[in-house]
GROMACS .gro file of C-alpha atoms in nm:
model
  151
    1UNK     CA    1 -16.293  -8.529  -1.917
    2UNK     CA    2 -16.654  -8.637  -1.952
    3UNK     CA    3 -16.700  -9.008  -1.906
    4UNK     CA    4 -16.381  -9.052  -1.705
    5UNK     CA    5 -16.359  -9.172  -1.347
    6UNK     CA    6 -16.359  -8.922  -1.062
    7UNK     CA    7 -15.995  -9.002  -0.982
    8UNK     CA    8 -15.889  -8.941  -1.345
    9UNK     CA    9 -16.081  -8.614  -1.354
   10UNK     CA   10 -15.925  -8.503  -1.027
   11UNK     CA   11 -15.573  -8.581  -1.150
   12UNK     CA   12 -15.630  -8.387  -1.473
   13UNK     CA   13 -15.776  -8.093  -1.285
   14UNK     CA   14 -15.486  -8.086  -1.041
   15UNK     CA   15 -15.241  -8.086  -1.331
   16UNK     CA   16 -15.422  -7.842  -1.560
   17UNK     CA   17 -15.680  -7.632  -1.379
   18UNK     CA   18 -15.504  -7.561  -1.049
   19UNK     CA   19 -15.210  -7.375  -1.212
   20UNK     CA   20 -15.448  -7.178  -1.437
   21UNK     CA   21 -15.666  -7.081  -1.145
   22UNK     CA   22 -15.362  -6.975  -0.942
   23UNK     CA   23 -15.251  -6.749  -1.229
   24UNK     CA   24 -15.602  -6.608  -1.264
   25UNK     CA   25 -15.625  -6.533  -0.892
   26UNK     CA   26 -15.287  -6.357  -0.897
   27UNK     CA   27 -15.395  -6.153  -1.198
   28UNK     CA   28 -15.724  -6.052  -1.034
   29UNK     CA   29 -15.553  -5.952  -0.710
   30UNK     CA   30 -15.292  -5.749  -0.900
   31UNK     CA   31 -15.557  -5.586  -1.118
   32UNK     CA   32 -15.762  -5.492  -0.814
   33UNK     CA   33 -15.471  -5.280  -0.691
   34UNK     CA   34 -15.446  -5.091  -1.021
   35UNK     CA   35 -15.807  -4.992  -1.084
   36UNK     CA   36 -16.058  -4.767  -0.911
   37UNK     CA   37 -16.194  -4.936  -0.601
   38UNK     CA   38 -16.545  -4.804  -0.667
   39UNK     CA   39 -16.579  -4.911  -1.029
   40UNK     CA   40 -16.792  -5.196  -1.160
   41UNK     CA   41 -16.484  -5.394  -1.261
   42UNK     CA   42 -16.346  -5.376  -0.907
   43UNK     CA   43 -16.683  -5.495  -0.772
   44UNK     CA   44 -16.681  -5.788  -1.014
   45UNK     CA   45 -16.325  -5.883  -0.918
   46UNK     CA   46 -16.403  -5.863  -0.546
   47UNK     CA   47 -16.714  -6.075  -0.605
   48UNK     CA   48 -16.500  -6.345  -0.772
   49UNK     CA   49 -16.228  -6.333  -0.508
   50UNK     CA   50 -16.480  -6.350  -0.224
   51UNK     CA   51 -16.619  -6.669  -0.377
   52UNK     CA   52 -16.286  -6.819  -0.477
   53UNK     CA   53 -16.323  -7.130  -0.262
   54UNK     CA   54 -16.653  -7.218  -0.431
   55UNK     CA   55 -16.513  -7.133  -0.773
   56UNK     CA   56 -16.218  -7.367  -0.732
   57UNK     CA   57 -16.398  -7.646  -0.542
   58UNK     CA   58 -16.410  -7.866  -0.854
   59UNK     CA   59 -16.030  -7.899  -0.834
   60UNK     CA   60 -16.057  -8.079  -0.499
   61UNK     CA   61 -16.320  -8.341  -0.588
   62UNK     CA   62 -16.333  -8.523  -0.921
   63UNK     CA   63 -16.701  -8.607  -0.871
   64UNK     CA   64 -16.802  -8.243  -0.904
   65UNK     CA   65 -16.885  -8.089  -1.239
   66UNK     CA   66 -16.695  -7.778  -1.346
   67UNK     CA   67 -17.014  -7.609  -1.461
   68UNK     CA   68 -17.380  -7.611  -1.375
   69UNK     CA   69 -17.479  -7.690  -1.736
   70UNK     CA   70 -17.671  -8.005  -1.639
   71UNK     CA   71 -17.884  -7.807  -1.395
   72UNK     CA   72 -17.933  -7.530  -1.649
   73UNK     CA   73 -18.051  -7.781  -1.911
   74UNK     CA   74 -18.285  -7.942  -1.660
   75UNK     CA   75 -18.461  -7.614  -1.580
   76UNK     CA   76 -18.462  -7.483  -1.937
   77UNK     CA   77 -18.813  -7.614  -2.017
   78UNK     CA   78 -18.938  -7.440  -1.705
   79UNK     CA   79 -18.782  -7.108  -1.789
   80UNK     CA   80 -18.895  -7.120  -2.151
   81UNK     CA   81 -19.255  -7.168  -2.046
   82UNK     CA   82 -19.248  -6.934  -1.748
   83UNK     CA   83 -19.474  -6.678  -1.911
   84UNK     CA   84 -19.734  -6.941  -1.993
   85UNK     CA   85 -19.736  -7.066  -1.636
   86UNK     CA   86 -19.830  -6.727  -1.496
   87UNK     CA   87 -20.184  -6.819  -1.598
   88UNK     CA   88 -20.225  -7.128  -1.382
   89UNK     CA   89 -20.527  -6.974  -1.213
   90UNK     CA   90 -20.403  -6.927  -0.859
   91UNK     CA   91 -20.104  -6.946  -0.631
   92UNK     CA   92 -20.201  -7.298  -0.524
   93UNK     CA   93 -20.226  -7.400  -0.892
   94UNK     CA   94 -19.876  -7.268  -0.946
   95UNK     CA   95 -19.749  -7.457  -0.641
   96UNK     CA   96 -19.905  -7.781  -0.768
   97UNK     CA   97 -19.749  -7.727  -1.109
   98UNK     CA   98 -19.411  -7.666  -0.945
   99UNK     CA   99 -19.439  -8.000  -0.761
  100UNK     CA  100 -19.513  -8.182  -1.087
  101UNK     CA  101 -19.232  -8.010  -1.277
  102UNK     CA  102 -18.992  -8.096  -0.995
  103UNK     CA  103 -19.099  -8.462  -0.997
  104UNK     CA  104 -19.066  -8.481  -1.375
  105UNK     CA  105 -18.716  -8.331  -1.378
  106UNK     CA  106 -18.609  -8.552  -1.087
  107UNK     CA  107 -18.729  -8.856  -1.282
  108UNK     CA  108 -18.526  -8.747  -1.584
  109UNK     CA  109 -18.213  -8.694  -1.373
  110UNK     CA  110 -18.256  -9.044  -1.227
  111UNK     CA  111 -18.314  -9.213  -1.564
  112UNK     CA  112 -18.681  -9.283  -1.494
  113UNK     CA  113 -18.963  -9.252  -1.746
  114UNK     CA  114 -19.169  -8.963  -1.596
  115UNK     CA  115 -19.492  -9.084  -1.757
  116UNK     CA  116 -19.459  -9.434  -1.610
  117UNK     CA  117 -19.361  -9.292  -1.272
  118UNK     CA  118 -19.654  -9.049  -1.253
  119UNK     CA  119 -19.905  -9.311  -1.373
  120UNK     CA  120 -19.787  -9.551  -1.102
  121UNK     CA  121 -19.769  -9.277  -0.840
  122UNK     CA  122 -20.125  -9.157  -0.903
  123UNK     CA  123 -20.251  -9.515  -0.881
  124UNK     CA  124 -20.070  -9.588  -0.553
  125UNK     CA  125 -20.057  -9.266  -0.353
  126UNK     CA  126 -20.411  -9.285  -0.211
  127UNK     CA  127 -20.348  -9.630  -0.054
  128UNK     CA  128 -19.993  -9.560   0.058
  129UNK     CA  129 -19.914  -9.487   0.422
  130UNK     CA  130 -19.829  -9.119   0.475
  131UNK     CA  131 -19.539  -9.205   0.706
  132UNK     CA  132 -19.379  -9.405   0.421
  133UNK     CA  133 -19.426  -9.143   0.149
  134UNK     CA  134 -19.049  -9.130   0.089
  135UNK     CA  135 -19.079  -9.475  -0.073
  136UNK     CA  136 -19.264  -9.308  -0.361
  137UNK     CA  137 -18.997  -9.047  -0.436
  138UNK     CA  138 -18.838  -9.090  -0.778
  139UNK     CA  139 -18.498  -9.209  -0.652
  140UNK     CA  140 -18.666  -9.484  -0.442
  141UNK     CA  141 -18.928  -9.585  -0.700
  142UNK     CA  142 -18.908  -9.910  -0.898
  143UNK     CA  143 -19.105  -9.956  -1.219
  144UNK     CA  144 -19.366 -10.228  -1.154
  145UNK     CA  145 -19.330 -10.351  -1.513
  146UNK     CA  146 -18.961 -10.424  -1.445
  147UNK     CA  147 -19.061 -10.643  -1.147
  148UNK     CA  148 -19.303 -10.841  -1.365
  149UNK     CA  149 -19.033 -10.896  -1.627
  150UNK     CA  150 -18.786 -11.019  -1.364
  151UNK     CA  151 -19.035 -11.271  -1.217
   0.00000   0.00000   0.00000
């Protein structure tokens, strides 16, 4: 389904996933009546059933992903280096690092070269009006070298 339009994905999900999810929900509800209410399995089943609307939301909107794999891949570098970042020197150092990591990952998700973005940002932020700071956010930023090429 990757690479298909949202309407195609929705149609495929309605045809394939909705019946499977309905069967799964019936099975979970039936199983819940057969097992000990206090057991870990019953807790897990109740957890799933209580979040059923969120679990099946992807079947109502073709724009939504079925998994959070893209988000997991985006934060993987952060989680792999987590132990190293405990030595940033202070809480404020950690907060600054978090801002930079967030900007870098946002650039990647928006197809922007993080190095070019940060170089331009550092050069412009001191002269930029604070009430227009949103213009410098990655999704609003335009590479100055692209503007020179277009001219």
